[in-house]
Short mmCIF file of C-alpha atoms in Angstrom, two decimals:
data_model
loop_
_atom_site.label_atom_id
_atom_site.label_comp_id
_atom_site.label_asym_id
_atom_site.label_seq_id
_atom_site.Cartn_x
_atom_site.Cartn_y
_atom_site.Cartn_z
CA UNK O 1 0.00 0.00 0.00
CA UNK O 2 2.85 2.70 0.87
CA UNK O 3 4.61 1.90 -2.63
CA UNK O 4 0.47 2.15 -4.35
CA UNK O 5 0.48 6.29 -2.49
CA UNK O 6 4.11 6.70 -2.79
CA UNK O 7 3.22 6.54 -6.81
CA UNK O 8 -0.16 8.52 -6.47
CA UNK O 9 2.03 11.24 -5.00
CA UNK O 10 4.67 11.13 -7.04
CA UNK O 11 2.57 11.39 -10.24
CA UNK O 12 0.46 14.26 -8.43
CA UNK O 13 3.54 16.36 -7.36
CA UNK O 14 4.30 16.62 -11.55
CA UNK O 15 4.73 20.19 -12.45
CA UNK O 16 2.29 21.12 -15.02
CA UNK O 17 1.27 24.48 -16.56
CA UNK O 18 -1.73 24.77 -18.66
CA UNK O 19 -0.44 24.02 -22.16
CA UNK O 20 1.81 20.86 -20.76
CA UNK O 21 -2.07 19.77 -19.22
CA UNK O 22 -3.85 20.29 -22.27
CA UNK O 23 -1.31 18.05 -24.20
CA UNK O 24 -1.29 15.42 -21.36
CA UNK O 25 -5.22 15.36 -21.99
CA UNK O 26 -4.71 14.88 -25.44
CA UNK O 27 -2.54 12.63 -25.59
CA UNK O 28 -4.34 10.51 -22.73
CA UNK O 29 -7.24 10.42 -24.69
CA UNK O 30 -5.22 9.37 -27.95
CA UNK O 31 -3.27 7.00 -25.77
CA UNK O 32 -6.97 5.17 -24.75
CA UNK O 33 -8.34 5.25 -28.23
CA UNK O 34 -5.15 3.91 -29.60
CA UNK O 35 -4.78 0.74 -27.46
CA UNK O 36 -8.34 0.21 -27.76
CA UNK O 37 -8.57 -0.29 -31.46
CA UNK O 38 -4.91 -2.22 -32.02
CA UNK O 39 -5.56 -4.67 -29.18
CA UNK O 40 -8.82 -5.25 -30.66
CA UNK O 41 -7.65 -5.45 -33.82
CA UNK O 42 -4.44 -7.15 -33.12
CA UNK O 43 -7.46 -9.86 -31.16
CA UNK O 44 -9.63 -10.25 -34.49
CA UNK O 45 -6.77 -10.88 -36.89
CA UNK O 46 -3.96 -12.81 -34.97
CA UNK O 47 -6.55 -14.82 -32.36
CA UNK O 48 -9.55 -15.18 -34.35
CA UNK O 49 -8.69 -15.31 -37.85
CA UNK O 50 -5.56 -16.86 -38.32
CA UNK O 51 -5.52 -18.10 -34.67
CA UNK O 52 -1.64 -17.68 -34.58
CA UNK O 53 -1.40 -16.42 -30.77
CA UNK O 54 -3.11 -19.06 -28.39
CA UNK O 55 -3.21 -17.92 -24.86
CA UNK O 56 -2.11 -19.95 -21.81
CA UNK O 57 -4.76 -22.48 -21.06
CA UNK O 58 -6.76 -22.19 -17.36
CA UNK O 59 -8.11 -25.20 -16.82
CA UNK O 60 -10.06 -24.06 -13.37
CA UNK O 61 -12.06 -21.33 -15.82
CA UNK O 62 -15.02 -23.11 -16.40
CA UNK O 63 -15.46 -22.04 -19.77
CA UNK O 64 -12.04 -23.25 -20.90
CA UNK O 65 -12.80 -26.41 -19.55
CA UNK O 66 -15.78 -26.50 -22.39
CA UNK O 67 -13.16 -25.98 -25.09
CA UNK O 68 -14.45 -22.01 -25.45
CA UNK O 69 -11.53 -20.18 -26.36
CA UNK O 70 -9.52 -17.04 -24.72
CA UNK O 71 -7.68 -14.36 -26.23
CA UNK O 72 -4.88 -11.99 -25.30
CA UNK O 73 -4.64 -10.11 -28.28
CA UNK O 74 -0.71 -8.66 -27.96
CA UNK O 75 -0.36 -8.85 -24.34
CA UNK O 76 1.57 -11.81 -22.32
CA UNK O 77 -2.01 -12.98 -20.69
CA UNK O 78 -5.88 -12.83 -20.72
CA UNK O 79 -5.65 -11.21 -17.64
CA UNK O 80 -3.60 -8.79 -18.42
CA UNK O 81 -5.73 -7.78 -21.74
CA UNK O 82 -8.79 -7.76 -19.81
CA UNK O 83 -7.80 -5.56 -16.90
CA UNK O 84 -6.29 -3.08 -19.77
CA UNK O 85 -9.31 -3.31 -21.40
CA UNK O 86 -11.41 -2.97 -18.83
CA UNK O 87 -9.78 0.86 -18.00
CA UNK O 88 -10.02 1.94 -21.43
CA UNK O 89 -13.75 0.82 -20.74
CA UNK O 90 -14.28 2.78 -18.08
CA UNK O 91 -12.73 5.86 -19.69
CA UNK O 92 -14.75 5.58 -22.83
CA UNK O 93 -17.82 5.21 -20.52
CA UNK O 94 -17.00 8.48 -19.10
CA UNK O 95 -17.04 10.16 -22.30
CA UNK O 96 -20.39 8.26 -23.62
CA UNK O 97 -22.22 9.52 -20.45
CA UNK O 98 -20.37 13.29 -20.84
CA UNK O 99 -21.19 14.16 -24.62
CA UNK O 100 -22.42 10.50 -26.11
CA UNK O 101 -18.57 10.44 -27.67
CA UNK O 102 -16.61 7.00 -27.31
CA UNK O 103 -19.61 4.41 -28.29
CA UNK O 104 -17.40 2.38 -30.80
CA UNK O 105 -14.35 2.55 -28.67
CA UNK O 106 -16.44 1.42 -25.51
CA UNK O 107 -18.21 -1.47 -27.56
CA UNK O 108 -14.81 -2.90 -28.99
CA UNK O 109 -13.46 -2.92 -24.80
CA UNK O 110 -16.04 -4.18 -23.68
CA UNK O 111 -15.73 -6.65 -27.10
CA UNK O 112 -12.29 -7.17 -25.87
CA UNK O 113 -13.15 -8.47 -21.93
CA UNK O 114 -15.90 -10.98 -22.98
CA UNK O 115 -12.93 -12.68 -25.63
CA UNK O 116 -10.98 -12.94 -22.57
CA UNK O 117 -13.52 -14.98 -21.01
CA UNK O 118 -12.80 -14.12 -17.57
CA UNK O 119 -14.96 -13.92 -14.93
CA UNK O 120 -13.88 -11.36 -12.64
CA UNK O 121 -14.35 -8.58 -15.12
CA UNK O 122 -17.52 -10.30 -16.80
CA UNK O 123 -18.76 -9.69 -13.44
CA UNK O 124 -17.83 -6.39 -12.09
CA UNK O 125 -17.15 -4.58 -14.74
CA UNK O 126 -20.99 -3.75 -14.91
CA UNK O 127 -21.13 -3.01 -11.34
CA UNK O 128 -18.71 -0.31 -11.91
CA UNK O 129 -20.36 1.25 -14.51
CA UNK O 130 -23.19 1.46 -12.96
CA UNK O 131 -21.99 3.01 -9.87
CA UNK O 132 -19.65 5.54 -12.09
CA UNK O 133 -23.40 5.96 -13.94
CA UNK O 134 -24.50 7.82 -10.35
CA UNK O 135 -21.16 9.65 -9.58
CA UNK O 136 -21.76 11.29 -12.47
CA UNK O 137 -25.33 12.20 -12.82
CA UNK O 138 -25.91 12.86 -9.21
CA UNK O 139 -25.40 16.56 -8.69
CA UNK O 140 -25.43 18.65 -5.23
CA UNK O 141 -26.81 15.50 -3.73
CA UNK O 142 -29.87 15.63 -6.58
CA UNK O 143 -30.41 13.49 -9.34
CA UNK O 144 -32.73 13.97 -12.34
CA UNK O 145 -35.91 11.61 -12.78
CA UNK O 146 -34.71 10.83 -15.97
CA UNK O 147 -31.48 9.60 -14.65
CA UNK O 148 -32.72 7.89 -11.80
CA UNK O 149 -34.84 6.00 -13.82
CA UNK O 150 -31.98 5.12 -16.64
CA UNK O 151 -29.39 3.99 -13.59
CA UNK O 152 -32.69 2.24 -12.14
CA UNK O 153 -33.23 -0.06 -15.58
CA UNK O 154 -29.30 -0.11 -15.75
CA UNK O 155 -29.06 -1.69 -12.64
CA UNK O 156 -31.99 -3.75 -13.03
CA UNK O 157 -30.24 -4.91 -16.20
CA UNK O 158 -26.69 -5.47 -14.84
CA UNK O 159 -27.74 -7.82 -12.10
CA UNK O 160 -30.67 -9.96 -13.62
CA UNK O 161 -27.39 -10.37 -16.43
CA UNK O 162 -25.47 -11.74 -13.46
CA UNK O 163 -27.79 -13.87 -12.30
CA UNK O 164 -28.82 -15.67 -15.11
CA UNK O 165 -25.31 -15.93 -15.83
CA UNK O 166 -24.35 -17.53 -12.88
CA UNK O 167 -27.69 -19.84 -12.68
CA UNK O 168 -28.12 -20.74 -16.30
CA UNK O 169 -24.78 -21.34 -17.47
CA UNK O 170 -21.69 -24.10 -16.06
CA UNK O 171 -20.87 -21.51 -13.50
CA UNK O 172 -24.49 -22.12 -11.34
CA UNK O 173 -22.57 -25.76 -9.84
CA UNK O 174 -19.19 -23.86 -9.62
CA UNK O 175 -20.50 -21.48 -7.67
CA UNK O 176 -22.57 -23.66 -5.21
CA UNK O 177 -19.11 -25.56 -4.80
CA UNK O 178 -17.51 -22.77 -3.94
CA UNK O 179 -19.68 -20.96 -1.33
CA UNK O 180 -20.34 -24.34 0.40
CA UNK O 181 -19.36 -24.98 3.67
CA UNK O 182 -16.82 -27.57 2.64
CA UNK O 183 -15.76 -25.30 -0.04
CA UNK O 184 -12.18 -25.99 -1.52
CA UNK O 185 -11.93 -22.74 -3.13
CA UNK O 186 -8.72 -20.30 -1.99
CA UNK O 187 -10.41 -17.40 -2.10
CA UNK O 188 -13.10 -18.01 0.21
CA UNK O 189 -10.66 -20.27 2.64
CA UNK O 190 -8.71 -16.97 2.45
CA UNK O 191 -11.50 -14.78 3.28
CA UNK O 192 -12.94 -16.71 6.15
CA UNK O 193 -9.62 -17.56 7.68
CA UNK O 194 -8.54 -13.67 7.47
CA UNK O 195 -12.26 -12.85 9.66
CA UNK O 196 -11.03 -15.78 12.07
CA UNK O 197 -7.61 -13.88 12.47
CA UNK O 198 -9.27 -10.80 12.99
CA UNK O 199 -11.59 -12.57 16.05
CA UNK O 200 -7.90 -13.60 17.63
CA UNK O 201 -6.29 -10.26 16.81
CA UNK O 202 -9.27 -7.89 18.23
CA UNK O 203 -9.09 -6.62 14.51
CA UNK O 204 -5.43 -5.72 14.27
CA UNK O 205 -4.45 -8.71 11.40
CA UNK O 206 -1.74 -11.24 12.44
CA UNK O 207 0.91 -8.63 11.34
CA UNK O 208 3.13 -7.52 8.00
CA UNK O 209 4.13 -10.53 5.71
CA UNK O 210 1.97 -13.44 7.69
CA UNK O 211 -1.19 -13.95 5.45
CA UNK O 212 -2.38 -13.14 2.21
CA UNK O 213 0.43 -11.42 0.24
CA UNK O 214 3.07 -11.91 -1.95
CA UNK O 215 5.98 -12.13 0.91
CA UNK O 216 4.02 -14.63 3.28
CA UNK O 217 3.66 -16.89 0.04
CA UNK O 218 6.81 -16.70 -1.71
CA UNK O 219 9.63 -15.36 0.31
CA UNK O 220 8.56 -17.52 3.09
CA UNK O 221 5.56 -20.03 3.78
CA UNK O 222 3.64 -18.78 6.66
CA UNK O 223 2.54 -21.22 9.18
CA UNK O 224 -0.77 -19.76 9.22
CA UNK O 225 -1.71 -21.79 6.08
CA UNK O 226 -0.93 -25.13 7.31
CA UNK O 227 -3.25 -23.82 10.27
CA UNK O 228 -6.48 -22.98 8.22
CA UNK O 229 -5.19 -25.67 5.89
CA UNK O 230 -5.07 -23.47 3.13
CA UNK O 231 -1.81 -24.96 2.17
CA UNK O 232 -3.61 -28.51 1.15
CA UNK O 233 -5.51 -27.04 -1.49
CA UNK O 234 -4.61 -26.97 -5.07
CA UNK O 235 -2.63 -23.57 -6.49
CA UNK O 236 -1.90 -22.94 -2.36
CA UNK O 237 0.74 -25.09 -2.03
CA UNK O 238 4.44 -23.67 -0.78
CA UNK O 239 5.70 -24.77 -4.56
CA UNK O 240 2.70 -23.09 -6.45
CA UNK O 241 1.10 -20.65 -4.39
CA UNK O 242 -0.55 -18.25 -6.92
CA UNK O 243 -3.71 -18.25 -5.82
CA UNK O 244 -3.12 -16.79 -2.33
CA UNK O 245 -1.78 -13.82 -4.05
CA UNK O 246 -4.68 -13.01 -6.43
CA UNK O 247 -6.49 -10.84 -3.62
CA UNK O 248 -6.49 -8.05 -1.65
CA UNK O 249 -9.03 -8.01 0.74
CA UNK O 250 -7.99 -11.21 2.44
CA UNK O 251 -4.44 -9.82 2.31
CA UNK O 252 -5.34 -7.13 4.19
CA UNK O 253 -7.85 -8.17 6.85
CA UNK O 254 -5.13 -11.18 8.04
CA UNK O 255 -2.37 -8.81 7.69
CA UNK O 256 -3.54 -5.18 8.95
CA UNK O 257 -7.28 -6.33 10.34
CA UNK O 258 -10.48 -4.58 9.94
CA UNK O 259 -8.93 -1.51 11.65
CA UNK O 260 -5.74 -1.07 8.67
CA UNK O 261 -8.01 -2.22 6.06
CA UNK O 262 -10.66 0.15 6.61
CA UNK O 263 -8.36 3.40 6.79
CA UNK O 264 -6.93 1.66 3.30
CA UNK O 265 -10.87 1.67 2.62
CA UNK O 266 -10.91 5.57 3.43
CA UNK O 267 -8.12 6.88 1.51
CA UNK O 268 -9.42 4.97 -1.85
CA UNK O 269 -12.85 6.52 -1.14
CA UNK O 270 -11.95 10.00 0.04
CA UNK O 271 -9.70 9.75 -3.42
CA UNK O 272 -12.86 8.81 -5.45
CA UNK O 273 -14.55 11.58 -3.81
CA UNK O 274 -11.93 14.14 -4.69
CA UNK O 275 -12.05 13.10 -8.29
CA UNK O 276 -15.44 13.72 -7.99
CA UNK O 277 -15.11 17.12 -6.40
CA UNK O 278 -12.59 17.58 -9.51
CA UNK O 279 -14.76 16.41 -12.22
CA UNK O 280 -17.54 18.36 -10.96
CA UNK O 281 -15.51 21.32 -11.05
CA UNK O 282 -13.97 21.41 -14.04
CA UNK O 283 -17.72 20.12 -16.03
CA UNK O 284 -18.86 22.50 -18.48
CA UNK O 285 -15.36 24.24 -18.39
CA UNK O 286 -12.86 20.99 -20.02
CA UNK O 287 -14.72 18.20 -20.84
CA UNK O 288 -10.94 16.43 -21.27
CA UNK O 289 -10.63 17.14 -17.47
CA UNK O 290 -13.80 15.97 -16.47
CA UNK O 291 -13.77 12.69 -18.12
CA UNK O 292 -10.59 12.31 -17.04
CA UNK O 293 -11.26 12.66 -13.43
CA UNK O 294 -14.20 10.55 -13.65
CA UNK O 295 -12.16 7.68 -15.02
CA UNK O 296 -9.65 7.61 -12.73
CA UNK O 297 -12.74 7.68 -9.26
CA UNK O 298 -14.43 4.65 -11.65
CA UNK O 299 -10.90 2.44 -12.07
CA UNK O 300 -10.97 3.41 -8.25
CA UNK O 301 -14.28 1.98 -7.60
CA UNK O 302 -13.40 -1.01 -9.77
CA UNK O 303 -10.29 -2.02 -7.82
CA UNK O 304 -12.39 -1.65 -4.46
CA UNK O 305 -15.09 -3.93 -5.97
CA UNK O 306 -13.03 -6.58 -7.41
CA UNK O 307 -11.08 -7.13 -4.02
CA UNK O 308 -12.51 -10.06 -2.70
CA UNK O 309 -11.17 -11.79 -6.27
CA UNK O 310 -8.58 -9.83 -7.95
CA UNK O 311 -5.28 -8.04 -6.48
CA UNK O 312 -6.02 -4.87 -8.73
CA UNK O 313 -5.25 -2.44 -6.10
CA UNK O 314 -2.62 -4.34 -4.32
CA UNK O 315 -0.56 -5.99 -7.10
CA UNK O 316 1.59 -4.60 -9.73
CA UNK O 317 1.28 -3.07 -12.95
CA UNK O 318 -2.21 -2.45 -12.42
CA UNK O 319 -1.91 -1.16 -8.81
CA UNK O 320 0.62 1.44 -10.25
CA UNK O 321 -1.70 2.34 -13.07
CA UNK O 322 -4.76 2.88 -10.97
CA UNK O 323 -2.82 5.54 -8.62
CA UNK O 324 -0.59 7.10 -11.27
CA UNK O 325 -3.61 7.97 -13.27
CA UNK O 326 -5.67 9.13 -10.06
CA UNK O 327 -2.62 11.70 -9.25
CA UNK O 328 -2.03 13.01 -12.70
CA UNK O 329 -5.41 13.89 -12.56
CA UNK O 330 -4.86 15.98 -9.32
CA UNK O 331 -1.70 17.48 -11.35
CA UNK O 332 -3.02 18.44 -14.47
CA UNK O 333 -6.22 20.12 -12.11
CA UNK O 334 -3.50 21.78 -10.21
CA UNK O 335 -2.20 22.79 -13.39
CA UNK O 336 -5.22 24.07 -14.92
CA UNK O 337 -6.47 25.89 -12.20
CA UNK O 338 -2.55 27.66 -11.69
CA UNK O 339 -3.54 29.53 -15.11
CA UNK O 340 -7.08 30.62 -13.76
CA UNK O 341 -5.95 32.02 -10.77
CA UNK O 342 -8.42 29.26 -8.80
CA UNK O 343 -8.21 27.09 -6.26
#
């Protein structure tokens, strides 16, 4: 977490006047559009067409397991490609709900995530959105009929979507398995065992490097996993323990407790609620501005959300991608508002 705010500062303390801003938006908004459209056509041509780039098979994604296939387009993994695509998604939703700009670039990222086939996005990307959907249309604590009822039906939409993914498709047994009380699935182990800790602790964690992260894992096996035999299951082993590392919230309830994990909790939130303040500001003045500012509070909302399942906020690159963007956002408004004479 100190290396995540050391970065967010760093990027925020950039000296920026208000041509280098207006540039930086620019070529931010290039930079989005650009990736967008060669990863997904780099996807169509080398995946799908002549199928010349096959991606590392998972065998525990129960799709895979069916034979359906996942792409990468040009980067290393499908996780990686989704979690890119899913922030170009989230800035082109910014700019669809600013000006209706952005359509075709949002439909080929969002495109781009379902060819990945993975679930985490699939999931909560659309929870995101629609949350991002009320940052941005609720105004002085007020929101419009109109979009009330639009985020209503969105939300209606997003989770029957969810659910009849997750009762009338393979993943309806997976996920019965999983939430069982005999469950064999890391994540959950991980979760549980981390509230368990926090009973023993008084809600102070069992301390730095014992549960959860990278350096109890893989520096050293902590002795906490042979204790809520964690280390017994598959992909939690001391030889291959990647799934203990592909969370944060676990991480940080054994680790920090409740107490650490909540202030965490804070500083994300007061962050997204600065963008916020930011976005609001600078609406009507540099639409640039604003959308970026609302991008960065949604990736922010989307790394909170996806904690329980992904290490997006915790792990690198996409950790350090999350809080750079967030604080060149508070530089280039610093920046902006230098040439105004505002505050």
């Amino acid at each position: 977490a100190v290396q995540r705010f050391c970065t967010l500062i760093l990027y925020q303390s950039i000296p920026l006047g208000k041509r280098g801003a207006n540039r930086v938006l620019k070529g931010l908004e290039r930079f989005f559009s650009a990736v967008t459209v060669i990863a997904f056509l780099y996807m169509i041509i080398f995946d799908i067409a002549l199928k010349f780039n096959p991606a590392p098979t998972n065998l525990d994604n129960p799709l895979e397991r069916l034979g359906v296939f996942a792409s990468r387009s040009f980067f290393p993994h499908p996780n990686t490609f989704a979690v890119v695509m899913v922030m170009c998604a989230i800035y082109h939703f910014t700019w669809v709900l600013l000006n209706r700009s952005h359509k075709t670039l949002f439909f080929l990222s969002v495109l781009c995530i379902v060819a990945t086939i993975r679930m985490k996005p699939m999931f909560m990307l659309p929870v995101s959105l629609v949350i991002l959907y009320f940052l941005i249309h609720i105004k002085k604590g007020r929101i419009s009929h109109k979009a009330l009822l639009v985020g209503f039906l969105l939300a209606i939409t997003v989770c029957i979507s969810v659910y009849a993914l997750a009762v009338f498709t393979p993943l309806k047994d997976v996920l019965i398995m999983r939430f069982a009380d005999n469950t064999t699935s890391v994540r959950i182990l991980l979760f549980r065992s981390a509230l368990s800790i926090n009973l023993d602790t008084y809600g102070l964690g069992a301390g730095f490097g014992r549960f959860g992260s990278p350096v109890s894992a893989m520096n050293y096996y902590s002795p906490l996993y042979y204790k809520y035999r964690i280390a017994y299951l598959p992909h939690a082993t001391p030889d291959d323990p990647s799934y203990i590392t592909d969370q944060w919230w676990s991480w940080y309830l054994g680790e920090v407790g409740i107490i650490g994990t909540a202030l965490f909790g804070g500083i994300i939130l007061a962050a997204i609620f600065r963008l916020r303040h930011v976005a609001l500001y600078w609406r009507g003045r540099d639409i640039s501005m604003t959308a970026l500012a609302y991008a960065a509070a949604g990736i922010l909302v989307y790394g909170l959300s996806i904690g329980m399942v992904g290490n997006f906020l915790a792990g690198p690159p996409t950790s350090y991608y999350a809080m750079s963007l967030t604080g060149l956002a508070f530089a280039l408004h610093r920046g902006l508002l230098r040439e105004r004479g505002g505050r």
